């Protein structure tokens, strides 16, 4: 069967050459005599896979040597708890910028552990902009400031990072990482679920200043949730999600071959500009996000009525475009334009939008 | 390249038809128009995958309706913490049978949360037998008794379950599950990392009495570690490890087609008997486990000297047999004979053992 244009917010489209490579090597990997799925994580072939994956990611993102790279499990949602448990003591003050659904969930988990404070929120305008943050707004003794770098549900993003003074900046970049250049050194801690631009679900990547590994951790914190344990054991305190790490490694290698993140960012901006341009010119389709805060990876849009929304989604589905329905919290439509989405996919979407405007219904 | 006989304790050999099926469908799955790795976890095709996987596992293991099945992340090591956090309040007494390396790790994690008590240990004889447990040995008010059903490192197993009275029985069956028939109803809680008989690393399966979901959980426990949340959300509170669940589903389907767990158990017993028979008759190879406590999935053995051990491992490697080296904690050799290991693999191993005895060195 033909492959569709899958606009899912994640898991989402992977580059076809990566999938084809994984398919070719699935039963027997190189001269290992077995599938990657069957390899002992303590074996030489797997050691090469995980080491190469980390090295490739470090080159792609220009990760400084004083940052650790960890391959973990549990998704961004597990990090909502792991970050407080490792960077704060019970009861400590932690700061959150509440710019949407997942930012709020992160704060709620923080509140299980300590004094989770919302320093700002964009709830009043339905999370359609990113509020500015400056150091004078922040308790300078706080354990960290947490931001959700890109809001997958509403389609906003931090195009400028907050000024935090001496408060460590922690950012969830799940839905942008590898889709544009991110200044790692401007952060103290970056995390991302892999199932958007990095690979497949079941892997979470943490990039953190090594100095933060030395913060004292309460004895109650499980060994499995301790960054220091993961770092000291090369992300293999126990069996890691080997195949997900392998897939991420294939993605990293592919992106390096394609010229790196500047190339991806240019491609992604071109896709986003095409779509935003058509939406802005449309009499019936509408994107409600403040222009300077628009995400290049998740483009949200609405139609005047629920009935038209349904009709448009059905029309798009009929033309081989899936998962354009918005998140249940936001409603409407959403097109996620990760690295795996080709320009032709956005052209097909734009054509569908124009045809719908002109009264075509299929 | 030819596939080797991989005796790894996990990740380990998968049935070849399962790998070939996954390979065939890797780029485009059925009429979904995308890979399983690219599917939204909220999509219809993935809903069918996870539902079918659970239904198949329930049939295979004859899981009663009053037990929940959860697909989680983090491996058995994460369960070492999740179990206390969900089944006990902070400070409560929890009982542990310390029969080896992972049993001890489980207790250490329990001690972060409450009063973790070792009711018995087989440390004195190097963990080479399974001590009997009867209800009168147990504090009947304890939150649970934890056992490691099969000891992967030393090669022992519970061929008879402990008598616990009214104390809930919690068992780690990571290295036996699906390799023999397990009486689910005789347990209150079973858990297993998938990377041995169930599929690939990055998935952990929990089978628990639904009544245990109603135990009060301390507010400090992260949402991601709460069984009730996982159960109420069909294991999809956040993005689950989709591809690992898909692979497990393929394994379950394959095992059903092959005739179920009684068939696997018979095959596994035949493999284990062949190997134990040769070891027992050998003048130089030795298995030190009490006969009634021998594991059918992990067979440990030693040679008289370190030099001979190395020579034997090299000889086996040269004949296409990998990962026969024992766990670093135990030393010596170990052959893991999971469902994916064909009888011919054990025949090849046995032939190598005999040739080595007779002075052949390659």
XYZ file of C-alpha atoms in Angstrom:
724
model
C 0.000 0.000 0.000
C 0.981 3.605 -0.612
C 2.308 5.648 2.295
C 0.055 8.473 3.482
C 0.994 11.980 4.602
C 0.719 11.509 8.342
C 0.341 14.835 10.187
C 0.275 13.231 13.640
C 1.779 15.205 16.533
C 3.662 12.063 17.546
C 4.412 9.277 16.995
C 4.830 10.690 13.524
C 6.434 10.309 10.115
C 10.001 9.055 9.983
C 12.336 9.645 7.041
C 11.679 6.839 4.541
C 15.399 5.992 4.106
C 15.603 5.370 7.865
C 12.668 2.965 7.788
C 14.069 1.159 4.751
C 17.449 0.782 6.413
C 15.842 -0.627 9.573
C 13.793 -3.018 7.460
C 16.831 -4.311 5.589
C 18.766 -5.053 8.794
C 15.829 -6.246 10.884
C 16.468 -9.995 10.997
C 20.260 -9.902 10.954
C 22.234 -6.750 11.766
C 25.603 -6.486 10.017
C 27.840 -9.356 11.117
C 26.185 -9.667 14.546
C 24.298 -12.817 13.572
C 21.081 -11.545 15.159
C 18.567 -8.711 15.076
C 19.263 -5.530 17.048
C 16.156 -6.548 19.019
C 17.902 -9.727 20.171
C 21.268 -8.251 21.133
C 22.462 -8.297 24.692
C 22.758 -4.671 25.766
C 26.187 -5.637 27.157
C 27.382 -6.934 23.768
C 29.981 -5.232 21.563
C 27.601 -4.561 18.636
C 25.122 -2.793 20.916
C 27.875 -0.833 22.664
C 28.827 0.520 19.229
C 25.181 1.393 18.470
C 24.614 3.419 21.651
C 28.040 5.093 21.524
C 27.595 6.101 17.891
C 24.083 7.408 18.593
C 25.342 9.667 21.373
C 28.319 10.876 19.344
C 26.104 11.676 16.367
C 23.596 13.581 18.512
C 26.442 15.551 20.106
C 27.702 16.574 16.664
C 24.231 17.437 15.351
C 23.233 19.584 18.326
C 26.765 20.858 19.074
C 26.392 19.654 22.664
C 29.216 21.020 24.853
C 31.404 18.516 26.716
C 30.143 19.648 30.101
C 26.675 18.316 29.241
C 25.640 14.700 29.772
C 23.413 12.877 27.276
C 21.063 10.274 28.769
C 18.816 7.740 27.019
C 15.852 7.099 29.315
C 12.302 5.707 29.311
C 8.858 6.941 30.296
C 8.397 9.867 27.926
C 8.326 13.552 28.790
C 5.613 12.774 31.361
C 8.055 10.759 33.455
C 10.491 13.685 33.296
C 7.805 15.912 34.844
C 8.554 13.971 38.053
C 12.192 13.053 37.554
C 13.299 16.667 37.150
C 11.907 17.825 40.534
C 13.168 14.647 42.227
C 16.733 15.223 40.970
C 17.046 18.993 40.876
C 15.082 19.928 43.991
C 14.749 18.670 47.545
C 11.244 17.946 48.855
C 9.489 21.241 49.532
C 11.870 23.406 47.468
C 10.491 26.145 45.222
C 10.369 25.326 41.491
C 9.151 27.784 38.868
C 6.911 27.002 35.899
C 5.777 28.977 32.860
C 2.281 27.671 32.164
C 1.885 28.053 28.420
C -0.384 25.098 27.734
C -1.527 21.606 28.485
C 1.794 19.858 29.044
C 3.373 22.840 30.811
C 0.502 22.616 33.278
C 0.916 18.860 33.687
C 4.617 19.392 34.406
C 3.724 21.843 37.168
C 1.132 19.506 38.666
C 3.741 16.754 38.969
C 6.183 19.246 40.487
C 3.541 20.038 43.102
C 3.677 16.412 44.306
C 7.290 17.019 45.281
C 7.723 20.651 46.242
C 6.501 24.229 46.020
C 5.578 24.486 42.345
C 4.945 28.127 41.420
C 3.446 29.427 38.154
C 5.474 32.533 37.297
C 3.330 33.291 34.287
C 0.486 31.814 32.255
C -1.108 32.446 28.901
C -4.347 30.753 29.902
C -6.378 33.984 29.558
C -6.001 34.029 25.765
C -6.375 30.275 25.374
C -2.604 29.671 25.323
C -2.227 31.495 22.015
C 0.919 33.422 22.911
C 4.148 32.972 24.876
C 4.469 35.440 27.781
C 7.850 37.164 28.182
C 9.923 36.160 31.204
C 12.709 38.262 32.709
C 15.020 37.516 35.629
C 13.324 40.019 37.956
C 10.117 37.930 37.784
C 11.931 34.904 39.221
C 12.797 33.860 42.782
C 16.547 33.601 42.269
C 16.769 30.835 44.882
C 14.362 28.565 42.991
C 15.601 25.105 42.002
C 14.826 25.768 38.318
C 12.485 27.423 35.822
C 10.614 24.934 33.638
C 9.365 25.884 30.190
C 7.651 23.834 27.510
C 9.712 25.009 24.567
C 7.105 24.174 21.969
C 3.424 23.761 22.675
C 2.249 20.842 20.549
C -1.424 21.288 21.414
C -1.852 25.001 20.649
C 1.059 25.534 18.229
C 3.129 28.121 20.074
C 6.874 28.170 20.673
C 9.619 30.118 22.435
C 11.371 31.904 19.594
C 13.283 33.808 22.308
C 14.398 32.098 25.509
C 13.488 33.555 28.928
C 16.090 35.508 30.878
C 16.472 33.577 34.112
C 19.387 35.209 35.961
C 21.004 32.416 37.975
C 17.951 30.141 37.958
C 18.673 26.987 35.874
C 16.583 26.826 32.714
C 14.856 23.490 32.095
C 13.106 23.033 28.745
C 10.889 20.380 27.212
C 11.816 20.490 23.504
C 10.043 17.224 22.602
C 8.289 18.593 19.549
C 11.065 20.734 18.066
C 14.345 18.999 18.914
C 16.351 18.244 15.731
C 13.795 20.263 13.745
C 15.778 23.454 14.216
C 19.034 24.585 15.776
C 18.746 24.853 19.563
C 21.429 26.626 21.587
C 22.150 23.895 24.125
C 24.546 26.103 26.097
C 21.731 28.580 26.748
C 19.939 25.838 28.703
C 20.852 23.895 31.829
C 18.597 20.967 31.027
C 16.811 19.864 27.848
C 14.558 16.842 27.506
C 12.527 15.334 24.704
C 10.383 12.337 23.945
C 11.862 10.695 20.858
C 8.631 9.953 19.001
C 8.534 13.148 16.949
C 11.818 14.106 15.294
C 14.211 11.690 17.015
C 12.763 8.269 16.418
C 10.132 6.122 18.053
C 8.073 6.089 21.256
C 9.674 4.504 24.307
C 12.833 6.613 24.367
C 13.372 9.923 26.151
C 16.546 11.935 25.667
C 17.967 14.176 28.397
C 20.770 16.675 27.769
C 21.896 18.222 31.043
C 24.767 20.161 32.560
C 26.979 17.652 34.305
C 27.194 19.948 37.325
C 23.490 19.287 37.987
C 24.289 15.588 38.439
C 25.969 16.507 41.711
C 22.879 17.962 43.384
C 21.955 15.996 46.510
C 19.026 13.653 45.887
C 16.570 12.562 48.589
C 16.973 8.885 49.607
C 13.327 8.189 48.712
C 13.999 8.754 44.977
C 14.085 5.407 43.106
C 17.446 4.369 41.665
C 15.841 4.132 38.230
C 14.844 7.819 38.364
C 18.312 9.130 39.308
C 20.175 10.935 36.530
C 23.509 10.330 38.254
C 22.946 6.557 38.146
C 21.991 6.730 34.472
C 25.023 8.902 33.674
C 27.466 6.724 35.622
C 26.175 3.625 33.839
C 26.126 4.987 30.302
C 22.284 4.863 30.314
C 22.502 1.116 31.032
C 21.875 0.715 34.750
C 19.332 -1.833 33.554
C 18.354 -2.979 30.060
C 17.702 0.169 28.014
C 15.121 0.417 25.193
C 17.721 -0.954 22.763
C 15.739 -0.894 19.545
C 14.453 2.643 20.157
C 18.054 3.785 20.732
C 19.076 2.055 17.504
C 16.295 3.801 15.562
C 17.295 7.178 17.024
C 20.875 6.470 15.965
C 19.684 5.811 12.404
C 17.778 9.104 12.424
C 20.797 11.018 13.739
C 23.047 9.480 11.097
C 20.541 10.322 8.358
C 20.274 13.946 9.511
C 24.060 14.279 9.511
C 24.191 12.906 5.970
C 21.530 15.409 4.938
C 23.678 18.290 6.149
C 22.664 18.794 9.773
C 20.118 20.856 11.644
C 20.536 24.132 9.733
C 19.349 22.264 6.636
C 16.388 20.754 8.494
C 15.458 24.113 9.978
C 15.444 25.756 6.544
C 13.252 22.983 5.168
C 10.895 23.142 8.149
C 10.599 26.942 7.937
C 9.751 26.658 4.249
C 6.998 24.125 4.996
C 5.596 26.231 7.847
C 5.695 29.455 5.814
C 3.769 27.832 2.995
C 1.035 26.685 5.353
C 0.835 29.846 7.507
C 0.738 31.944 4.346
C -2.285 30.100 3.012
C -4.035 30.185 6.403
C -3.434 33.940 6.806
C -4.882 34.598 3.360
C -7.874 32.349 3.897
C -11.398 33.686 4.374
C -12.448 30.641 6.461
C -9.351 28.893 7.833
C -7.731 30.654 10.774
C -4.577 30.326 12.882
C -5.015 32.194 16.175
C -1.415 32.217 17.430
C 0.493 35.494 17.915
C 2.755 35.732 14.871
C 6.040 35.985 16.798
C 5.170 32.878 18.848
C 4.185 30.555 16.020
C 5.565 27.035 16.035
C 7.236 25.770 12.876
C 6.457 22.161 13.785
C 2.826 22.248 14.964
C 0.437 24.450 13.019
C -3.048 24.707 14.487
C -6.053 26.039 12.586
C -9.797 26.240 12.850
C -12.794 26.417 10.549
C -15.933 28.416 11.352
C -18.070 25.418 12.376
C -17.727 21.909 13.739
C -19.511 20.636 10.625
C -17.011 22.253 8.277
C -14.132 20.947 10.380
C -15.444 17.407 10.016
C -16.011 17.854 6.284
C -12.476 19.174 5.805
C -10.903 16.345 7.808
C -12.850 13.793 5.760
C -11.760 15.458 2.512
C -8.117 15.441 3.602
C -8.351 11.792 4.677
C -9.758 10.944 1.255
C -6.689 12.545 -0.302
C -4.258 10.484 1.779
C -3.651 12.876 4.673
C -4.161 11.489 8.184
C -4.190 12.732 11.789
C -5.075 16.354 11.000
C -7.616 16.485 13.829
C -6.594 18.849 16.641
C -5.798 17.688 20.174
C -8.947 17.074 22.213
C -8.018 19.946 24.542
C -7.798 22.468 21.685
C -10.229 21.167 19.063
C -10.038 22.248 15.413
C -7.210 20.985 13.196
C -3.484 20.574 13.580
C -0.757 19.811 11.070
C 2.503 18.587 12.578
C 5.368 19.271 10.185
C 8.283 17.354 11.627
C 11.452 16.457 9.714
C 9.794 13.330 8.325
C 7.062 15.311 6.568
C 8.116 16.089 2.997
C 7.404 19.471 1.389
C 5.059 17.678 -1.006
C 2.904 16.701 1.981
C 2.373 20.357 2.879
C 1.706 21.210 -0.762
C -0.970 18.526 -0.818
C -2.481 19.953 2.372
C -2.449 23.498 1.043
C -4.126 22.378 -2.168
C -6.802 20.668 -0.105
C -7.362 23.847 1.945
C -7.744 25.930 -1.233
C -10.090 23.437 -2.854
C -12.183 23.327 0.320
C -12.428 27.119 0.313
C -13.672 27.003 -3.252
C -16.452 24.675 -2.322
C -14.959 21.379 -3.372
C -15.760 18.654 -0.876
C -13.526 15.795 -1.955
C 24.952 -13.401 7.268
C 23.890 -16.555 9.066
C 22.029 -16.215 12.352
C 23.903 -17.399 15.447
C 22.610 -19.324 18.462
C 22.366 -16.461 20.933
C 22.255 -17.713 24.549
C 21.898 -14.209 26.022
C 19.875 -13.844 29.239
C 18.037 -10.952 27.604
C 17.563 -9.281 25.226
C 17.576 -12.672 23.577
C 16.518 -14.730 20.583
C 13.099 -14.086 19.119
C 11.204 -16.609 17.014
C 12.374 -16.147 13.415
C 8.814 -16.012 11.969
C 8.086 -13.063 14.294
C 11.147 -11.160 13.069
C 10.302 -11.908 9.441
C 6.741 -10.709 9.902
C 7.950 -7.475 11.522
C 10.420 -6.984 8.687
C 7.772 -7.434 6.014
C 5.426 -4.862 7.582
C 8.080 -2.428 8.764
C 7.652 0.408 6.256
C 3.912 0.098 5.709
C 1.661 -1.822 8.111
C -1.420 -3.365 6.503
C -3.629 -0.629 5.063
C -2.483 1.967 7.611
C -0.301 3.779 5.086
C 2.565 4.062 7.570
C 4.893 2.051 9.782
C 3.740 0.939 13.228
C 6.565 3.185 14.476
C 4.850 6.224 12.920
C 1.301 5.567 14.100
C -0.396 7.905 16.503
C -1.077 5.887 19.667
C -4.609 7.330 19.511
C -5.204 5.983 15.990
C -7.526 3.110 15.107
C -4.778 0.813 13.777
C -2.778 1.143 16.988
C -5.870 0.681 19.164
C -6.368 -2.658 17.412
C -2.719 -3.616 17.977
C -2.751 -2.983 21.735
C -6.199 -4.510 22.247
C -5.279 -7.643 20.313
C -2.010 -7.949 22.220
C -3.784 -7.854 25.566
C -6.498 -10.285 24.460
C -3.917 -12.725 23.130
C -1.864 -12.574 26.342
C -5.020 -13.146 28.391
C -5.815 -16.278 26.375
C -2.241 -17.587 26.496
C -1.826 -17.162 30.253
C -5.480 -17.791 31.110
C -5.592 -14.496 33.001
C -8.784 -14.210 35.084
C -11.087 -11.233 34.455
C -10.400 -9.764 37.884
C -6.778 -9.152 36.886
C -5.637 -6.037 35.023
C -2.954 -6.219 32.319
C -0.701 -3.161 32.032
C 1.917 -2.312 29.411
C 4.543 -0.128 31.102
C 8.122 1.095 30.702
C 11.315 1.034 32.769
C 11.936 -2.697 33.049
C 11.682 -4.864 36.153
C 14.026 -2.426 37.922
C 11.415 0.336 37.737
C 8.874 -2.099 39.209
C 11.156 -2.572 42.223
C 10.060 0.965 43.169
C 6.594 1.105 41.642
C 5.363 -1.903 43.585
C 6.150 -0.453 47.043
C 4.839 2.970 45.985
C 1.481 1.504 44.920
C 0.949 -1.390 47.299
C 2.374 0.112 50.501
C 2.250 3.427 52.299
C 5.555 5.040 53.294
C 6.994 3.124 56.256
C 4.837 0.013 55.827
C 6.372 -3.435 56.207
C 7.087 -5.298 52.964
C 8.550 -8.799 52.848
C 11.254 -10.071 50.489
C 12.712 -13.487 49.762
C 16.345 -12.791 48.886
C 17.271 -15.541 46.466
C 19.780 -13.666 44.339
C 21.002 -10.501 42.732
C 17.734 -9.016 41.493
C 15.746 -10.149 44.544
C 18.216 -8.183 46.626
C 17.958 -5.137 44.369
C 14.171 -5.260 44.690
C 14.505 -5.205 48.489
C 16.959 -2.317 48.408
C 14.499 -0.225 46.415
C 11.724 -1.206 48.813
C 13.891 0.096 51.665
C 13.793 3.581 50.102
C 10.037 3.570 50.681
C 9.263 1.493 53.730
C 10.303 -1.243 56.132
C 11.737 -3.837 53.738
C 12.297 -7.135 55.578
C 14.183 -10.178 54.286
C 12.145 -13.188 55.422
C 14.671 -15.629 54.030
C 17.847 -15.717 51.991
C 19.904 -18.317 50.181
C 23.040 -16.187 50.274
C 24.909 -18.699 52.465
C 25.120 -21.286 49.660
C 25.748 -18.723 46.926
C 22.061 -18.544 45.943
C 22.080 -22.115 44.677
C 18.736 -23.145 46.154
C 15.283 -21.667 46.803
C 14.383 -21.608 50.530
C 10.891 -22.829 51.441
C 8.450 -20.195 52.687
C 5.366 -20.898 54.776
C 2.685 -18.534 56.055
C 3.864 -18.761 59.674
C 7.167 -17.140 58.643
C 5.341 -14.029 57.421
C 4.017 -10.941 59.194
C 0.401 -11.305 58.089
C -0.048 -7.526 58.129
C 2.734 -6.945 55.602
C 1.862 -5.111 52.390
C 3.150 -8.002 50.262
C 5.729 -10.756 49.876
C 8.045 -10.248 46.916
C 9.750 -13.167 45.200
C 11.964 -13.321 42.136
C 10.299 -16.274 40.462
C 13.302 -17.222 38.381
C 16.846 -16.237 39.166
C 18.491 -15.402 35.846
C 21.958 -14.945 37.335
C 22.282 -18.204 39.305
C 19.747 -20.355 37.457
C 17.283 -21.189 40.209
C 13.489 -21.053 40.120
C 10.405 -21.487 42.297
C 8.990 -24.793 41.136
C 6.592 -24.528 44.112
C 5.116 -21.190 45.156
C 5.416 -19.950 48.764
C 2.447 -20.262 51.088
C 1.685 -16.700 52.120
C -1.559 -16.854 54.106
C -3.284 -13.530 53.500
C -0.145 -11.664 52.418
C -0.359 -10.747 48.714
C 2.186 -12.621 46.593
C 4.180 -10.446 44.178
C 6.425 -12.224 41.694
C 8.999 -11.138 39.134
C 8.640 -13.717 36.355
C 10.708 -11.799 33.793
C 12.825 -14.737 32.731
C 10.174 -17.474 32.645
C 6.912 -15.822 31.623
C 5.448 -17.474 28.486
C 8.146 -20.161 28.758
C 5.934 -22.332 30.921
C 2.423 -22.326 32.328
C 2.133 -20.000 35.327
C -0.915 -20.134 37.592
C -1.858 -16.445 37.526
C -4.645 -16.920 40.081
C -2.095 -18.177 42.619
C -0.465 -14.730 42.496
C -1.711 -11.264 43.359
C 0.796 -9.490 41.179
C 3.093 -10.661 38.376
C 5.536 -8.511 36.458
C 8.038 -9.137 33.708
C 10.456 -7.278 31.478
C 9.549 -8.199 27.898
C 13.071 -8.694 26.533
C 13.287 -12.421 27.171
C 10.218 -14.423 26.106
C 7.733 -11.616 25.396
C 9.451 -9.385 22.910
C 11.932 -6.544 23.054
C 13.473 -4.279 25.686
C 11.545 -1.173 26.638
C 8.292 -2.881 27.614
C 7.301 -4.193 31.040
C 4.132 -6.190 31.550
C 2.189 -6.129 34.821
C -0.625 -8.569 35.600
C -2.320 -7.623 38.854
C -5.486 -8.218 40.833
C -7.793 -5.307 40.104
C -8.578 -5.037 43.814
C -4.984 -3.883 44.404
C -5.634 -0.868 42.166
C -7.837 0.512 44.921
C -5.115 0.734 47.573
C -4.563 4.316 48.688
C -1.446 5.813 47.122
C 0.638 8.567 48.756
C 0.307 11.954 46.980
C 4.081 12.083 46.414
C 3.944 9.153 43.962
C 4.335 10.388 40.349
C 1.297 10.018 38.103
C 3.396 7.995 35.659
C 4.137 5.396 38.362
C 0.502 4.859 39.412
C -1.020 1.560 38.302
C -4.535 2.961 38.644
C -3.744 5.730 36.150
C -2.262 3.215 33.714
C -5.259 0.894 34.123
C -7.841 3.673 33.741
C -6.114 4.878 30.561
C -5.626 1.503 28.884
C -1.834 1.825 29.399
C -1.947 5.072 27.395
C -1.851 7.893 29.947
C 0.993 9.134 27.763
C 2.540 7.723 24.581
C 3.312 4.059 25.285
C 6.273 2.161 23.767
C 4.148 1.423 20.682
C 6.576 -0.654 18.664
C 7.547 -2.810 21.653
C 3.844 -3.487 22.296
C 3.401 -4.404 18.630
C 6.350 -6.828 18.787
C 4.937 -8.436 21.953
C 1.616 -8.823 20.173
C 3.349 -10.624 17.293
C 5.053 -12.959 19.788
C 1.761 -13.682 21.569
C 0.017 -14.412 18.264
C 2.856 -16.719 17.201
C 2.746 -18.628 20.497
C -1.007 -19.095 20.145
C -0.550 -20.429 16.622
C 2.097 -22.834 17.921
C -0.371 -24.301 20.425
C 0.048 -22.201 23.541
C 2.179 -22.353 26.663
C 1.868 -26.081 27.373
C 3.592 -26.690 24.050
C 6.334 -24.156 24.839
C 6.830 -25.621 28.300
C 7.278 -29.122 26.882
C 9.802 -27.828 24.359
C 11.680 -25.855 26.994
C 11.780 -28.812 29.402
C 13.190 -30.996 26.643
C 15.927 -28.447 25.915
C 16.780 -28.041 29.618
C 16.810 -31.810 30.247
C 19.217 -32.357 27.387
C 21.630 -29.774 28.777
C 21.322 -30.690 32.480
C 21.776 -34.369 31.578
C 25.056 -33.680 29.837
C 26.268 -31.393 32.630
C 25.399 -33.967 35.323
C 27.321 -36.667 33.454
C 30.315 -34.459 32.801
C 33.645 -34.918 34.568
C 34.535 -31.233 34.243
C 31.372 -29.173 33.613
C 29.235 -28.629 36.704
C 25.827 -27.156 37.554
C 25.671 -26.342 41.280
C 21.919 -25.749 41.677
C 19.777 -27.963 43.926
C 17.985 -30.294 41.508
C 14.448 -29.389 42.597
C 15.181 -25.657 42.163
C 16.706 -25.745 38.708
C 15.544 -23.198 36.162
C 14.451 -24.448 32.761
C 15.277 -21.123 31.142
C 18.672 -20.178 32.612
C 21.179 -22.992 33.009
C 24.410 -21.998 34.778
C 27.572 -24.073 34.708
C 31.226 -23.840 35.608
C 34.504 -25.329 34.478
C 37.385 -26.093 36.855
C 39.505 -23.074 35.946
C 39.165 -19.577 34.541
C 41.463 -20.594 31.685
C 39.250 -23.511 30.670
C 36.175 -21.290 30.925
C 37.722 -18.830 28.478
C 38.798 -21.596 26.140
C 35.321 -23.103 26.143
C 33.616 -19.756 25.487
C 35.987 -19.106 22.580
C 35.320 -22.560 21.147
C 31.540 -22.036 21.394
C 31.825 -18.591 19.794
C 33.767 -20.138 16.927
C 30.897 -22.563 16.396
C 28.301 -19.789 16.176
C 27.130 -19.685 19.801
C 27.200 -16.286 21.529
C 26.616 -14.816 24.990
C 27.402 -17.980 26.963
C 29.461 -16.046 29.499
C 27.910 -16.010 32.987
C 26.654 -12.833 34.682
C 29.502 -10.840 36.225
C 28.071 -11.484 39.706
C 28.142 -15.282 39.260
C 30.998 -15.891 36.838
C 31.296 -19.131 34.851
C 28.921 -19.850 31.983
C 25.198 -19.491 31.414
C 22.929 -20.749 28.677
C 19.549 -19.033 28.470
C 17.049 -21.289 26.743
C 14.053 -19.064 26.086
C 11.286 -19.846 23.626
C 13.301 -18.350 20.770
C 16.155 -20.831 21.207
C 15.587 -23.847 18.955
C 16.337 -27.409 20.118
C 19.119 -27.520 17.524
C 20.846 -24.690 19.385
C 21.021 -26.794 22.549
C 22.183 -29.821 20.551
C 24.990 -27.686 19.135
C 25.932 -26.541 22.633
C 25.883 -30.068 24.027
C 28.075 -31.277 21.182
C 30.526 -28.486 21.948
C 30.587 -29.451 25.648
C 31.311 -33.086 24.768
C 34.009 -32.167 22.281
C 35.622 -29.873 24.832
C 35.639 -32.696 27.386
C 37.413 -34.892 24.875
C 40.148 -32.382 24.452
C 39.036 -30.716 21.266
C 39.614 -26.995 21.420
C 37.712 -25.687 18.380
